[in-house]
Every structure is written in C-alpha cells, then in structure tokens.
Amino acid sequence: MCRVLYSGEQEAKLKPNTMNVYIETYGCQMNEYDSEIVKSLLLENDYILVDNPEQADIILLNTCSVREHASRKVIARVHALRHLNNGRQKKIGLLGCMPTNYRRELINDKKLPIDFIAGPDSYKRLASLIDEHIDSGKRTFDIRLSRSETYSDVHPFRAQGVNAWIAVMRGCDNYCTFCVVPYTRGRERSRSVESIVNEARRLAKCGYKQVTLLGQNVNSYQHSEHDFGYLLDKVSEVDGLERIRFTSPHPKDFPRSLLRVVAENDKVCKHIHLPLQAGNTRILDMMNRTYSKEEFLDLVHEIRDFYPDMVLSTDIIVGFPTETETEFDDTVDVVAHVAFDSAFIFKYSERKGTIAARKYPDDVPEAIKTERIVRLNELQKEISLKKNKAHIGQEHKVLIESMTTKKSHTDVQGRNDGNKLVILPGGDYCTGDFVRAKIVDASAHVLKGIVTSVVHAV
Ligand code: SF4
C-alpha cells in the first residue's frame, strides 16, 4: 500500500534551510482530513513533517470549537508547548475552527503566545502567513471564509491506513441552533463529481480498498445536476475500491433515490449514521432540525423497508434548554423504538456564537443532564448488546484495520460492512486484507470472531 501520495518527493525537495513542522489535530474527521491537506501544502513549500513537537520549528494545532472545553484544552496546550524547551526558535500557529469562532479574542489578545492563525479556508495562504510572521515578527492571520474553496486541487498527504477520507463538500447551511459549524466553516459548497472520482481512483491505485465520503451534511451534496446518490454510484465504479462509507447525512433530506443506492449498491456499506439529536418535536424545533419525531421515525421505517438489516447509529444531545422530563422521555421512546446499533450521547453545553447561546439560557441543571445521559446510555447499552449478540453464529466479511487491539498484541481488529468493530485472533492475514469471520461472542461495543477464510491477500 502506498504510504502517502507524496512519498519519495519529500527528500528530493529538501533545501538546506527548511523547517520542521509538527501538526496536532483535534476534533472531527473533517479536521483530520484538513490536516492531511495542510501537510500536503506545506510539503509543496519544502517544509519537513516531524512526528513530535520536540523536533519542530513550527507547531500547528488544528483546532475544534464544537465544545467549549475543547477550546480551553487547546489554549492550555499552546502555553505548554511554548514552554517546551527544544532548543529551537519555535513558532506556534492555530488552524481550524477556533480561529473563526474566536477571531476577535485570538487576534487581539496580545498575551496569547500564538504567532500565526489560519481559518479552514485559508490553508493555501499558510506558508505565506508563516513567512510574513518570520519577516515582521508580528502575529499574522487569515480567517476569511470562502464560498468556493474546496481544496479539490490538493492531494492530501495521507497517513498509512486502510480507509481514506475524501471531503466531498465543505461548510453547512443548516444552522442548527446548538452548532457553530456554519460560522466556523462557512457556507455549503460541493466538489465536482469528476474531482472526487479522480481522487478515489488515485487512492485505489495506492491500494486503499475503502473510502469514506465526508461532509457536514453529505446528502445535501449538489454539483451541477448531480446529487449524492449519483456521486455514490460513480465512486463505486472505481476499480479496486471495495467499500464506500459516508458521514454524516441529515435526516431532513434523505431522498428515496439515495436510499435505493445505499440499499442496492453492493460497494456502499449498509450503515447509516443518522443524527437524531432529540426525540421531542418541540425541542427539535428549537434546535432548528426541521423534522419532527414522527418524520424521523417514518424515515427509519423507510430505511428498513429498503434494507431491513441496515445498521443505524446516531448522535443525541440531552438537556437542551427547557427540555422537560416528559420531553426527554420522547427521546428515550425514539431510542427504544428505533433500536440504534450505537449512539453518541452528549450533555448540552452552550457554544459561543450559536443561536442557542443567544436565545436560550442553558437552564437544565447539570445533575439532571447527568441523570438523563446515564439513563439513555444504559438503555442504549442494553440495545447494543442485544443487537450484537444477534450476530453470534453469523459469518461477516471483515476488513482488517490493525494488527493489535487495545487489550492484546496477538489479536487483530477490523470492521464489518455495518462498521462494527470485530476482534479476531491473529493469523496469516494483515492490515488491508478482507477475511470471512464467524462471530462467536459479542459485547455492547465489539463482536468477536474466528477467521474462516482470507478473501484477499495484498
Ligand atoms: S447539520 Fe446542523 S449539526 Fe450538522 S454541521 Fe450543520 S449546523 Fe451543525
């Protein structure tokens, strides 16, 4: 498998005065992908990538603003890195969502030991921002959001792995009241089908068997007359790719044509991450999710009509402002009714700059939020266990992702089509191989199996 798209070019391009860059990434997969974009752009400008801050002249933190505590963590990290004595004149830059969410504070706070700042749409300017800072000694920044930047002309510098992310769109126009993304990442814009398919072809040539199409709201993907279903079909035609995943769709616009592609195209994995957020229609209205409890349940029924065994996962926020016990019970009811395979459940926390922060006081006491998250997690754990146990005795196709697990150096781990983690004993197969595995045990979080045959050897 190719390690990176620029493998081999880096050494050839080294110049005597090049600087070492270390990047630390926080938050979501989009940030992981953006760090790959940044690495590629810096390599083009003759920087050298290093794996730890001690070796670095330039330290970049690609930040997240989705939770308040994520931002505080980054500021603490900046101070710690500033005090790191690595014998180099290090420069520290902030990238990602914090620059756009905290633009005034970051630009004006002279005490913050930050040398340059680039927002998510300014990475092509990053090398110039570093140069300008070095020349002037002043903090430099570019946090303008773009209506057109998609980085479709940049080949991300990918770390070794079996899955490659492809961002098919950027930004979001939905303005859910609790979310900062429309402000930190700007308006929705999609890449052309051609550029995405070309990227998928390059990845397949490098040996990747799985790609995950990424966007804040993938099913509103639209480029000229082409929608997301069309894009999925086109990517699936790329020879060598065997699995296509996508994340995340919004329940409000899930056309039947897209459901048909997901259900009927063999390469598209039978897993949909469908963020519920809340199960009560009044709270959903306050969140500006634009669907009701009943519409969400109808969509789930429709998905299961198309494909009864579709694996469903979700995101839920408990304790949104004014949420009563009875309204929370509606969320419990939806979770019990849908029986998601897994759920990421969060307590509501106010995020600066959002509509909810301006309009709705965060009035659900912390203790109540804790009670609700515990109750919902317990229910979800029971459901996940029951669903996972139902797989015992079945045979699944598993793509091996790692030659060790958290608990063992002799077991390996991979994922089945439904994105469930499967632990297997090590054997005559390695990362990137597909194996057939009989499921012999299950917990709420993982399946355990034995390998019955190796489907591919690379
Ligand atoms: S759909 Fe809503 S939650 Fe998702 S990124 Fe857009 S505004 Fe945020």
Tab-separated table of C-alpha atoms and ligand atoms in Angstrom:
chain	number	residue	atom	x	y	z
A	1	MET	CA	0.000	0.000	0.000
A	2	CYS	CA	1.335	3.484	-0.839
A	3	ARG	CA	2.088	5.233	2.404
A	4	VAL	CA	1.392	8.711	1.085
A	5	LEU	CA	0.744	10.365	-2.198
A	6	TYR	CA	3.897	12.436	-1.917
A	7	SER	CA	6.057	9.547	-0.771
A	8	GLY	CA	9.571	9.916	-2.098
A	9	GLU	CA	9.119	13.521	-3.175
A	10	GLN	CA	9.864	14.935	0.231
A	11	GLU	CA	13.518	14.024	0.487
A	12	ALA	CA	14.192	15.020	-3.083
A	13	LYS	CA	12.856	18.507	-2.360
A	14	LEU	CA	14.745	19.221	0.866
A	15	LYS	CA	16.536	22.554	0.953
A	16	PRO	CA	19.292	23.473	3.436
A	17	ASN	CA	17.145	25.911	5.429
A	18	THR	CA	13.891	24.019	5.557
A	19	MET	CA	11.956	23.949	8.798
A	20	ASN	CA	10.403	21.061	10.673
A	21	VAL	CA	6.633	21.128	11.160
A	22	TYR	CA	4.592	19.201	13.691
A	23	ILE	CA	0.765	19.118	13.452
A	24	GLU	CA	-1.595	18.142	16.256
A	25	THR	CA	-5.229	17.571	15.276
A	26	TYR	CA	-8.313	17.956	17.473
A	27	GLY	CA	-11.977	17.197	16.787
A	28	CYS	CA	-13.763	15.567	13.900
A	29	GLN	CA	-12.784	13.621	10.786
A	30	MET	CA	-13.043	16.794	8.724
A	31	ASN	CA	-10.194	18.220	10.788
A	32	GLU	CA	-8.175	15.011	10.281
A	33	TYR	CA	-8.731	15.408	6.557
A	34	ASP	CA	-7.806	19.101	6.676
A	35	SER	CA	-4.550	18.264	8.451
A	36	GLU	CA	-3.742	15.981	5.501
A	37	ILE	CA	-4.436	18.928	3.172
A	38	VAL	CA	-2.195	21.219	5.270
A	39	LYS	CA	0.629	18.661	5.291
A	40	SER	CA	0.458	18.376	1.519
A	41	LEU	CA	0.539	22.173	1.058
A	42	LEU	CA	3.483	22.538	3.439
A	43	LEU	CA	5.436	19.771	1.717
A	44	GLU	CA	4.961	21.632	-1.549
A	45	ASN	CA	6.633	24.568	0.199
A	46	ASP	CA	9.600	22.443	1.313
A	47	TYR	CA	8.720	22.076	4.987
A	48	ILE	CA	9.588	18.768	6.643
A	49	LEU	CA	6.960	16.903	8.652
A	50	VAL	CA	8.008	15.544	12.031
A	51	ASP	CA	6.189	13.296	14.491
A	52	ASN	CA	6.735	15.152	17.754
A	53	PRO	CA	6.866	18.747	18.967
A	54	GLU	CA	10.420	18.389	20.341
A	55	GLN	CA	11.805	18.197	16.788
A	56	ALA	CA	9.666	21.021	15.447
A	57	ASP	CA	10.398	24.619	14.457
A	58	ILE	CA	6.751	25.178	13.562
A	59	ILE	CA	3.959	23.706	15.702
A	60	LEU	CA	0.434	23.744	14.285
A	61	LEU	CA	-2.694	22.975	16.286
A	62	ASN	CA	-5.674	22.147	14.087
A	63	THR	CA	-8.450	23.036	16.479
A	64	CYS	CA	-12.077	22.213	17.204
A	65	SER	CA	-14.786	24.516	18.539
A	66	VAL	CA	-17.624	22.075	18.876
A	67	ARG	CA	-17.357	22.009	22.684
A	68	GLU	CA	-16.206	24.804	24.969
A	69	HIS	CA	-13.796	22.575	26.813
A	70	ALA	CA	-12.058	21.621	23.518
A	71	SER	CA	-11.103	25.272	23.054
A	72	ARG	CA	-9.830	25.626	26.625
A	73	LYS	CA	-7.759	22.470	26.136
A	74	VAL	CA	-6.102	23.973	23.057
A	75	ILE	CA	-5.174	27.217	24.840
A	76	ALA	CA	-3.641	25.206	27.709
A	77	ARG	CA	-1.742	23.168	25.133
A	78	VAL	CA	-0.418	26.322	23.441
A	79	HIS	CA	1.024	27.517	26.767
A	80	ALA	CA	2.563	24.100	27.470
A	81	LEU	CA	4.144	23.972	24.008
A	82	ARG	CA	5.502	27.498	24.382
A	83	HIS	CA	7.355	26.350	27.482
A	84	LEU	CA	8.702	23.278	25.751
A	85	ASN	CA	12.436	23.673	25.668
A	86	ASN	CA	13.523	22.008	22.466
A	87	GLY	CA	16.452	24.335	21.789
A	88	ARG	CA	14.686	25.754	18.720
A	89	GLN	CA	13.061	29.094	17.969
A	90	LYS	CA	9.656	27.534	17.637
A	91	LYS	CA	6.629	29.215	16.120
A	92	ILE	CA	3.084	28.221	17.053
A	93	GLY	CA	0.087	28.527	14.748
A	94	LEU	CA	-3.621	27.865	15.207
A	95	LEU	CA	-5.712	26.345	12.423
A	96	GLY	CA	-9.268	25.058	12.119
A	97	CYS	CA	-12.482	26.149	13.795
A	98	MET	CA	-11.156	28.137	16.775
A	99	PRO	CA	-9.698	30.895	14.558
A	100	THR	CA	-13.107	31.591	13.000
A	101	ASN	CA	-15.109	31.109	16.201
A	102	TYR	CA	-12.837	33.207	18.440
A	103	ARG	CA	-11.471	35.520	15.788
A	104	ARG	CA	-11.529	38.754	17.820
A	105	GLU	CA	-10.084	37.237	21.000
A	106	LEU	CA	-7.312	35.444	19.126
A	107	ILE	CA	-6.315	38.426	17.026
A	108	ASN	CA	-6.463	40.985	19.852
A	109	ASP	CA	-5.157	39.102	22.893
A	110	LYS	CA	-1.506	40.121	22.814
A	111	LYS	CA	-0.650	37.822	25.715
A	112	LEU	CA	-1.561	34.681	23.802
A	113	PRO	CA	1.684	33.102	22.608
A	114	ILE	CA	0.403	32.444	19.076
A	115	ASP	CA	2.403	33.538	16.032
A	116	PHE	CA	0.003	32.983	13.155
A	117	ILE	CA	-3.629	31.969	12.647
A	118	ALA	CA	-5.342	30.388	9.631
A	119	GLY	CA	-9.035	29.534	9.307
A	120	PRO	CA	-10.327	26.427	7.496
A	121	ASP	CA	-10.481	28.143	4.102
A	122	SER	CA	-7.037	29.803	4.290
A	123	TYR	CA	-4.636	26.860	4.198
A	124	LYS	CA	-3.282	27.781	0.769
A	125	ARG	CA	-2.057	31.011	2.420
A	126	LEU	CA	-0.470	29.216	5.385
A	127	ALA	CA	3.115	29.151	4.071
A	128	SER	CA	2.879	32.896	3.313
A	129	LEU	CA	1.462	33.603	6.783
A	130	ILE	CA	4.443	31.818	8.331
A	131	ASP	CA	6.888	33.746	6.106
A	132	GLU	CA	5.171	37.063	6.855
A	133	HIS	CA	5.358	36.370	10.577
A	134	ILE	CA	9.037	35.459	10.375
A	135	ASP	CA	9.771	38.640	8.385
A	136	SER	CA	7.724	41.015	10.551
A	137	GLY	CA	7.814	39.363	13.976
A	138	LYS	CA	4.092	40.175	14.191
A	139	ARG	CA	1.149	37.824	14.613
A	140	THR	CA	-0.258	37.167	11.137
A	141	PHE	CA	-3.689	35.810	10.305
A	142	ASP	CA	-6.163	34.944	7.572
A	143	ILE	CA	-9.543	33.787	8.779
A	144	ARG	CA	-11.692	34.712	5.815
A	145	LEU	CA	-14.305	32.140	4.874
A	146	SER	CA	-14.702	31.307	1.216
A	147	ARG	CA	-17.791	30.485	-0.808
A	148	SER	CA	-15.814	28.389	-3.268
A	149	GLU	CA	-12.700	26.821	-1.674
A	150	THR	CA	-12.949	23.008	-1.648
A	151	TYR	CA	-9.215	22.117	-1.940
A	152	SER	CA	-10.184	19.783	-4.772
A	153	ASP	CA	-6.831	20.566	-6.442
A	154	VAL	CA	-4.791	19.451	-3.402
A	155	HIS	CA	-3.817	15.804	-2.928
A	156	PRO	CA	-3.994	15.149	0.823
A	157	PHE	CA	-0.886	13.704	2.468
A	158	ARG	CA	-2.383	10.551	3.961
A	159	ALA	CA	-1.081	8.520	6.848
A	160	GLN	CA	-0.927	4.808	6.340
A	161	GLY	CA	-4.286	3.146	6.813
A	162	VAL	CA	-6.966	1.070	5.174
A	163	ASN	CA	-9.523	3.853	4.979
A	164	ALA	CA	-9.076	7.163	3.196
A	165	TRP	CA	-11.311	10.154	3.818
A	166	ILE	CA	-12.497	12.218	0.876
A	167	ALA	CA	-14.214	15.514	1.682
A	168	VAL	CA	-16.940	15.872	-0.929
A	169	MET	CA	-18.247	19.170	0.389
A	170	ARG	CA	-17.403	21.814	2.968
A	171	GLY	CA	-19.434	24.091	5.224
A	172	CYS	CA	-23.064	23.839	6.253
A	173	ASP	CA	-26.206	25.899	5.610
A	174	ASN	CA	-28.438	24.251	8.195
A	175	TYR	CA	-27.899	26.494	11.205
A	176	CYS	CA	-28.913	24.010	13.877
A	177	THR	CA	-29.202	26.343	16.846
A	178	PHE	CA	-26.654	24.476	19.019
A	179	CYS	CA	-23.938	24.231	16.361
A	180	VAL	CA	-21.024	26.507	15.478
A	181	VAL	CA	-20.130	24.839	12.178
A	182	PRO	CA	-21.977	27.254	9.833
A	183	TYR	CA	-19.993	30.113	11.456
A	184	THR	CA	-16.631	28.361	11.700
A	185	ARG	CA	-16.651	26.604	8.333
A	186	GLY	CA	-18.892	28.828	6.249
A	187	ARG	CA	-21.449	28.148	3.541
A	188	GLU	CA	-22.061	24.806	1.949
A	189	ARG	CA	-20.126	24.067	-1.266
A	190	SER	CA	-19.586	20.807	-3.117
A	191	ARG	CA	-16.693	19.482	-5.164
A	192	SER	CA	-17.253	18.223	-8.688
A	193	VAL	CA	-18.021	14.528	-9.194
A	194	GLU	CA	-15.012	14.344	-11.511
A	195	SER	CA	-12.514	15.609	-8.903
A	196	ILE	CA	-13.885	13.210	-6.268
A	197	VAL	CA	-13.825	10.206	-8.604
A	198	ASN	CA	-10.266	11.095	-9.684
A	199	GLU	CA	-9.199	11.218	-6.034
A	200	ALA	CA	-10.887	7.836	-5.445
A	201	ARG	CA	-9.016	6.395	-8.465
A	202	ARG	CA	-5.681	7.612	-7.121
A	203	LEU	CA	-6.461	6.051	-3.742
A	204	ALA	CA	-7.438	2.730	-5.311
A	205	LYS	CA	-4.132	2.718	-7.233
A	206	CYS	CA	-2.342	3.248	-3.914
A	207	GLY	CA	-4.053	0.154	-2.521
A	208	TYR	CA	-6.875	1.687	-0.474
A	209	LYS	CA	-9.902	-0.587	-0.502
A	210	GLN	CA	-12.217	1.683	1.454
A	211	VAL	CA	-13.045	5.366	1.181
A	212	THR	CA	-15.337	7.415	3.391
A	213	LEU	CA	-17.050	10.360	1.742
A	214	LEU	CA	-17.093	13.191	4.192
A	215	GLY	CA	-19.164	16.308	4.678
A	216	GLN	CA	-21.052	18.150	7.378
A	217	ASN	CA	-24.261	17.192	5.615
A	218	VAL	CA	-23.417	14.841	2.761
A	219	ASN	CA	-26.904	14.289	1.435
A	220	SER	CA	-27.222	17.942	0.512
A	221	TYR	CA	-24.229	17.388	-1.809
A	222	GLN	CA	-25.061	19.008	-5.146
A	223	HIS	CA	-22.727	19.749	-8.022
A	224	SER	CA	-24.371	20.960	-11.263
A	225	GLU	CA	-27.239	18.480	-11.687
A	226	HIS	CA	-25.595	15.706	-9.659
A	227	ASP	CA	-26.741	14.698	-6.184
A	228	PHE	CA	-25.171	12.492	-3.537
A	229	GLY	CA	-26.774	9.254	-4.783
A	230	TYR	CA	-25.258	9.851	-8.224
A	231	LEU	CA	-21.872	10.554	-6.618
A	232	LEU	CA	-22.009	7.326	-4.575
A	233	ASP	CA	-22.751	5.319	-7.709
A	234	LYS	CA	-19.881	6.964	-9.605
A	235	VAL	CA	-17.347	6.390	-6.800
A	236	SER	CA	-18.493	2.772	-6.586
A	237	GLU	CA	-17.474	2.290	-10.234
A	238	VAL	CA	-13.804	2.840	-9.348
A	239	ASP	CA	-11.933	-0.442	-9.807
A	240	GLY	CA	-10.100	-1.637	-6.704
A	241	LEU	CA	-12.328	0.115	-4.176
A	242	GLU	CA	-14.463	-2.389	-2.344
A	243	ARG	CA	-16.166	-0.409	0.379
A	244	ILE	CA	-17.655	3.062	0.353
A	245	ARG	CA	-18.832	4.714	3.539
A	246	PHE	CA	-20.205	8.199	4.094
A	247	THR	CA	-20.791	10.526	7.018
A	248	SER	CA	-22.957	12.310	8.024
A	249	PRO	CA	-26.352	12.657	6.389
A	250	HIS	CA	-29.077	14.922	7.820
A	251	PRO	CA	-32.445	13.264	8.413
A	252	LYS	CA	-34.239	16.198	6.768
A	253	ASP	CA	-33.171	15.438	3.211
A	254	PHE	CA	-32.803	11.756	2.593
A	255	PRO	CA	-34.377	11.131	-0.818
A	256	ARG	CA	-35.645	7.680	-1.766
A	257	SER	CA	-33.244	7.648	-4.709
A	258	LEU	CA	-30.312	7.878	-2.240
A	259	LEU	CA	-31.804	5.170	-0.029
A	260	ARG	CA	-32.093	2.947	-3.071
A	261	VAL	CA	-28.388	3.434	-3.914
A	262	VAL	CA	-27.335	2.684	-0.317
A	263	ALA	CA	-29.560	-0.398	-0.179
A	264	GLU	CA	-28.783	-1.776	-3.641
A	265	ASN	CA	-25.172	-0.859	-4.437
A	266	ASP	CA	-23.013	-3.712	-3.127
A	267	LYS	CA	-19.988	-1.493	-2.518
A	268	VAL	CA	-21.881	1.017	-0.363
A	269	CYS	CA	-21.750	-0.129	3.260
A	270	LYS	CA	-25.030	-0.901	4.951
A	271	HIS	CA	-24.543	1.569	7.765
A	272	ILE	CA	-26.175	4.967	8.118
A	273	HIS	CA	-25.210	7.440	10.824
A	274	LEU	CA	-28.462	9.346	11.290
A	275	PRO	CA	-28.166	12.101	13.927
A	276	LEU	CA	-31.429	12.259	15.906
A	277	GLN	CA	-30.275	14.957	18.395
A	278	ALA	CA	-33.621	14.838	20.273
A	279	GLY	CA	-36.821	12.812	20.156
A	280	ASN	CA	-39.255	15.577	21.067
A	281	THR	CA	-40.708	17.746	18.326
A	282	ARG	CA	-40.739	20.995	20.347
A	283	ILE	CA	-37.055	20.557	21.207
A	284	LEU	CA	-36.278	19.600	17.591
A	285	ASP	CA	-37.973	22.853	16.505
A	286	MET	CA	-35.888	24.829	18.992
A	287	MET	CA	-32.811	23.085	17.601
A	288	ASN	CA	-33.949	24.035	14.049
A	289	ARG	CA	-33.579	20.438	12.939
A	290	THR	CA	-36.602	20.818	10.591
A	291	TYR	CA	-38.061	17.350	11.193
A	292	SER	CA	-40.474	16.073	13.829
A	293	LYS	CA	-40.275	12.950	15.967
A	294	GLU	CA	-42.785	11.302	13.636
A	295	GLU	CA	-40.881	12.278	10.482
A	296	PHE	CA	-37.681	10.815	11.916
A	297	LEU	CA	-39.469	7.561	12.768
A	298	ASP	CA	-41.027	7.464	9.286
A	299	LEU	CA	-37.550	7.810	7.758
A	300	VAL	CA	-36.243	4.930	9.870
A	301	HIS	CA	-39.180	2.765	8.743
A	302	GLU	CA	-38.496	3.706	5.144
A	303	ILE	CA	-34.793	2.810	5.522
A	304	ARG	CA	-35.762	-0.563	6.970
A	305	ASP	CA	-38.289	-1.135	4.192
A	306	PHE	CA	-35.412	-0.748	1.737
A	307	TYR	CA	-32.940	-2.756	3.797
A	308	PRO	CA	-34.194	-4.418	7.000
A	309	ASP	CA	-30.732	-5.061	8.460
A	310	MET	CA	-29.336	-1.554	7.888
A	311	VAL	CA	-27.026	-0.668	10.785
A	312	LEU	CA	-28.082	2.656	12.287
A	313	SER	CA	-26.085	4.863	14.618
A	314	THR	CA	-26.918	8.310	15.918
A	315	ASP	CA	-25.965	11.426	17.915
A	316	ILE	CA	-28.148	12.687	20.755
A	317	ILE	CA	-27.981	15.811	22.940
A	318	VAL	CA	-29.645	15.600	26.360
A	319	GLY	CA	-30.595	18.594	28.484
A	320	PHE	CA	-31.140	21.108	25.661
A	321	PRO	CA	-32.526	24.367	27.179
A	322	THR	CA	-36.055	23.983	28.597
A	323	GLU	CA	-36.152	20.210	27.941
A	324	THR	CA	-38.627	18.753	30.458
A	325	GLU	CA	-38.643	15.223	31.832
A	326	THR	CA	-41.630	14.344	29.627
A	327	GLU	CA	-39.847	15.715	26.575
A	328	PHE	CA	-36.723	13.743	27.424
A	329	ASP	CA	-38.984	10.656	27.651
A	330	ASP	CA	-39.760	11.210	23.953
A	331	THR	CA	-36.035	10.786	23.219
A	332	VAL	CA	-35.986	7.611	25.311
A	333	ASP	CA	-39.032	6.442	23.382
A	334	VAL	CA	-37.377	7.026	19.978
A	335	VAL	CA	-34.180	5.272	21.091
A	336	ALA	CA	-36.185	2.268	22.316
A	337	HIS	CA	-38.341	2.235	19.192
A	338	VAL	CA	-35.576	2.601	16.602
A	339	ALA	CA	-33.082	0.384	18.466
A	340	PHE	CA	-29.976	2.090	17.069
A	341	ASP	CA	-26.903	-0.116	16.929
A	342	SER	CA	-24.914	2.578	18.705
A	343	ALA	CA	-25.284	6.184	19.835
A	344	PHE	CA	-23.008	9.073	20.765
A	345	ILE	CA	-24.826	10.822	23.581
A	346	PHE	CA	-23.754	14.254	24.860
A	347	LYS	CA	-24.919	16.663	27.514
A	348	TYR	CA	-25.906	20.013	26.029
A	349	SER	CA	-23.225	22.615	26.528
A	350	GLU	CA	-23.576	26.165	25.327
A	351	ARG	CA	-21.268	27.075	22.442
A	352	LYS	CA	-20.279	30.642	21.936
A	353	GLY	CA	-21.704	32.311	18.842
A	354	THR	CA	-24.561	29.866	18.306
A	355	ILE	CA	-28.224	30.828	18.017
A	356	ALA	CA	-28.998	28.740	21.117
A	357	ALA	CA	-26.381	30.618	23.151
A	358	ARG	CA	-28.037	33.911	22.167
A	359	LYS	CA	-31.673	32.847	22.564
A	360	TYR	CA	-31.917	30.092	25.144
A	361	PRO	CA	-30.408	30.180	28.641
A	362	ASP	CA	-28.689	26.875	29.492
A	363	ASP	CA	-31.277	26.175	32.195
A	364	VAL	CA	-31.302	22.406	32.675
A	365	PRO	CA	-29.316	21.717	35.849
A	366	GLU	CA	-26.109	19.720	35.447
A	367	ALA	CA	-27.390	16.988	37.801
A	368	ILE	CA	-30.471	16.473	35.616
A	369	LYS	CA	-28.334	16.330	32.465
A	370	THR	CA	-26.189	13.692	34.171
A	371	GLU	CA	-29.250	11.648	35.183
A	372	ARG	CA	-30.555	11.777	31.625
A	373	ILE	CA	-27.282	10.820	29.964
A	374	VAL	CA	-26.803	7.909	32.377
A	375	ARG	CA	-30.356	6.662	31.766
A	376	LEU	CA	-30.032	6.902	27.992
A	377	ASN	CA	-26.577	5.322	27.937
A	378	GLU	CA	-27.841	2.378	29.978
A	379	LEU	CA	-30.757	1.850	27.608
A	380	GLN	CA	-28.502	2.141	24.557
A	381	LYS	CA	-26.008	-0.299	26.050
A	382	GLU	CA	-28.777	-2.906	26.528
A	383	ILE	CA	-29.944	-2.402	22.940
A	384	SER	CA	-26.411	-2.549	21.506
A	385	LEU	CA	-25.683	-5.744	23.434
A	386	LYS	CA	-28.868	-7.399	22.224
A	387	LYS	CA	-28.213	-6.371	18.621
A	388	ASN	CA	-24.591	-7.529	18.747
A	389	LYS	CA	-25.492	-10.871	20.361
A	390	ALA	CA	-27.894	-11.496	17.479
A	391	HIS	CA	-24.824	-11.713	15.185
A	392	ILE	CA	-23.405	-14.734	17.025
A	393	GLY	CA	-23.217	-17.645	14.600
A	394	GLN	CA	-23.293	-15.389	11.507
A	395	GLU	CA	-20.427	-15.017	9.081
A	396	HIS	CA	-19.206	-11.460	8.341
A	397	LYS	CA	-16.725	-10.022	5.868
A	398	VAL	CA	-14.167	-8.039	7.860
A	399	LEU	CA	-11.565	-5.553	6.634
A	400	ILE	CA	-8.543	-5.830	8.937
A	401	GLU	CA	-7.572	-2.375	10.225
A	402	SER	CA	-4.970	-3.074	12.892
A	403	MET	CA	-2.626	-5.910	13.826
A	404	THR	CA	-3.185	-5.301	17.538
A	405	THR	CA	-6.115	-4.353	19.740
A	406	LYS	CA	-6.289	-2.160	22.847
A	407	LYS	CA	-6.092	-5.275	25.000
A	408	SER	CA	-3.955	-7.693	23.014
A	409	HIS	CA	-0.827	-7.821	20.878
A	410	THR	CA	-1.813	-11.151	19.377
A	411	ASP	CA	-5.389	-10.331	18.302
A	412	VAL	CA	-6.219	-8.162	15.298
A	413	GLN	CA	-9.190	-5.865	14.721
A	414	GLY	CA	-11.246	-4.794	11.777
A	415	ARG	CA	-14.739	-3.713	10.785
A	416	ASN	CA	-17.638	-5.430	9.129
A	417	ASP	CA	-19.823	-3.857	6.488
A	418	GLY	CA	-22.001	-2.299	9.206
A	419	ASN	CA	-18.955	-0.542	10.714
A	420	LYS	CA	-18.951	-2.767	13.803
A	421	LEU	CA	-15.603	-3.461	15.398
A	422	VAL	CA	-14.650	-7.140	15.129
A	423	ILE	CA	-11.814	-8.697	17.157
A	424	LEU	CA	-10.141	-11.751	15.657
A	425	PRO	CA	-7.182	-13.907	16.584
A	426	GLY	CA	-4.044	-13.054	14.586
A	427	GLY	CA	-3.199	-15.341	11.661
A	428	ASP	CA	-2.000	-15.433	8.113
A	429	TYR	CA	-3.510	-12.073	7.162
A	430	CYS	CA	-2.597	-8.461	7.707
A	431	THR	CA	-3.880	-4.892	7.659
A	432	GLY	CA	-5.813	-4.262	4.477
A	433	ASP	CA	-6.884	-7.893	3.970
A	434	PHE	CA	-10.500	-8.949	3.873
A	435	VAL	CA	-11.353	-12.082	5.833
A	436	ARG	CA	-14.510	-14.022	6.464
A	437	ALA	CA	-15.170	-14.420	10.154
A	438	LYS	CA	-17.695	-16.405	12.136
A	439	ILE	CA	-18.968	-14.359	15.089
A	440	VAL	CA	-18.596	-16.346	18.319
A	441	ASP	CA	-19.164	-13.730	21.036
A	442	ALA	CA	-20.290	-10.127	21.448
A	443	SER	CA	-20.364	-7.259	23.913
A	444	ALA	CA	-22.223	-3.951	23.577
A	445	HIS	CA	-19.217	-2.475	21.754
A	446	VAL	CA	-17.463	-5.264	19.843
A	447	LEU	CA	-18.004	-8.549	18.068
A	448	LYS	CA	-15.539	-11.384	18.495
A	449	GLY	CA	-14.959	-13.920	15.791
A	450	ILE	CA	-12.793	-16.622	14.282
A	451	VAL	CA	-11.477	-16.407	10.748
A	452	THR	CA	-12.906	-18.968	8.355
A	453	SER	CA	-11.132	-17.779	5.206
A	454	VAL	CA	-8.995	-14.982	3.817
A	455	VAL	CA	-10.786	-13.216	0.983
A	456	HIS	CA	-7.845	-11.164	-0.300
A	457	ALA	CA	-4.161	-11.076	0.330
A	458	VAL	CA	-2.491	-7.837	-0.811
B	1	SF4	S1	-26.292	19.962	10.082
B	1	SF4	FE1	-26.570	21.099	11.995
B	1	SF4	S2	-25.289	19.971	13.467
B	1	SF4	FE2	-24.586	19.327	11.441
B	1	SF4	S3	-22.903	20.729	10.933
B	1	SF4	FE3	-24.753	21.638	10.073
B	1	SF4	S4	-25.494	23.079	11.639
B	1	SF4	FE4	-24.024	21.671	12.640
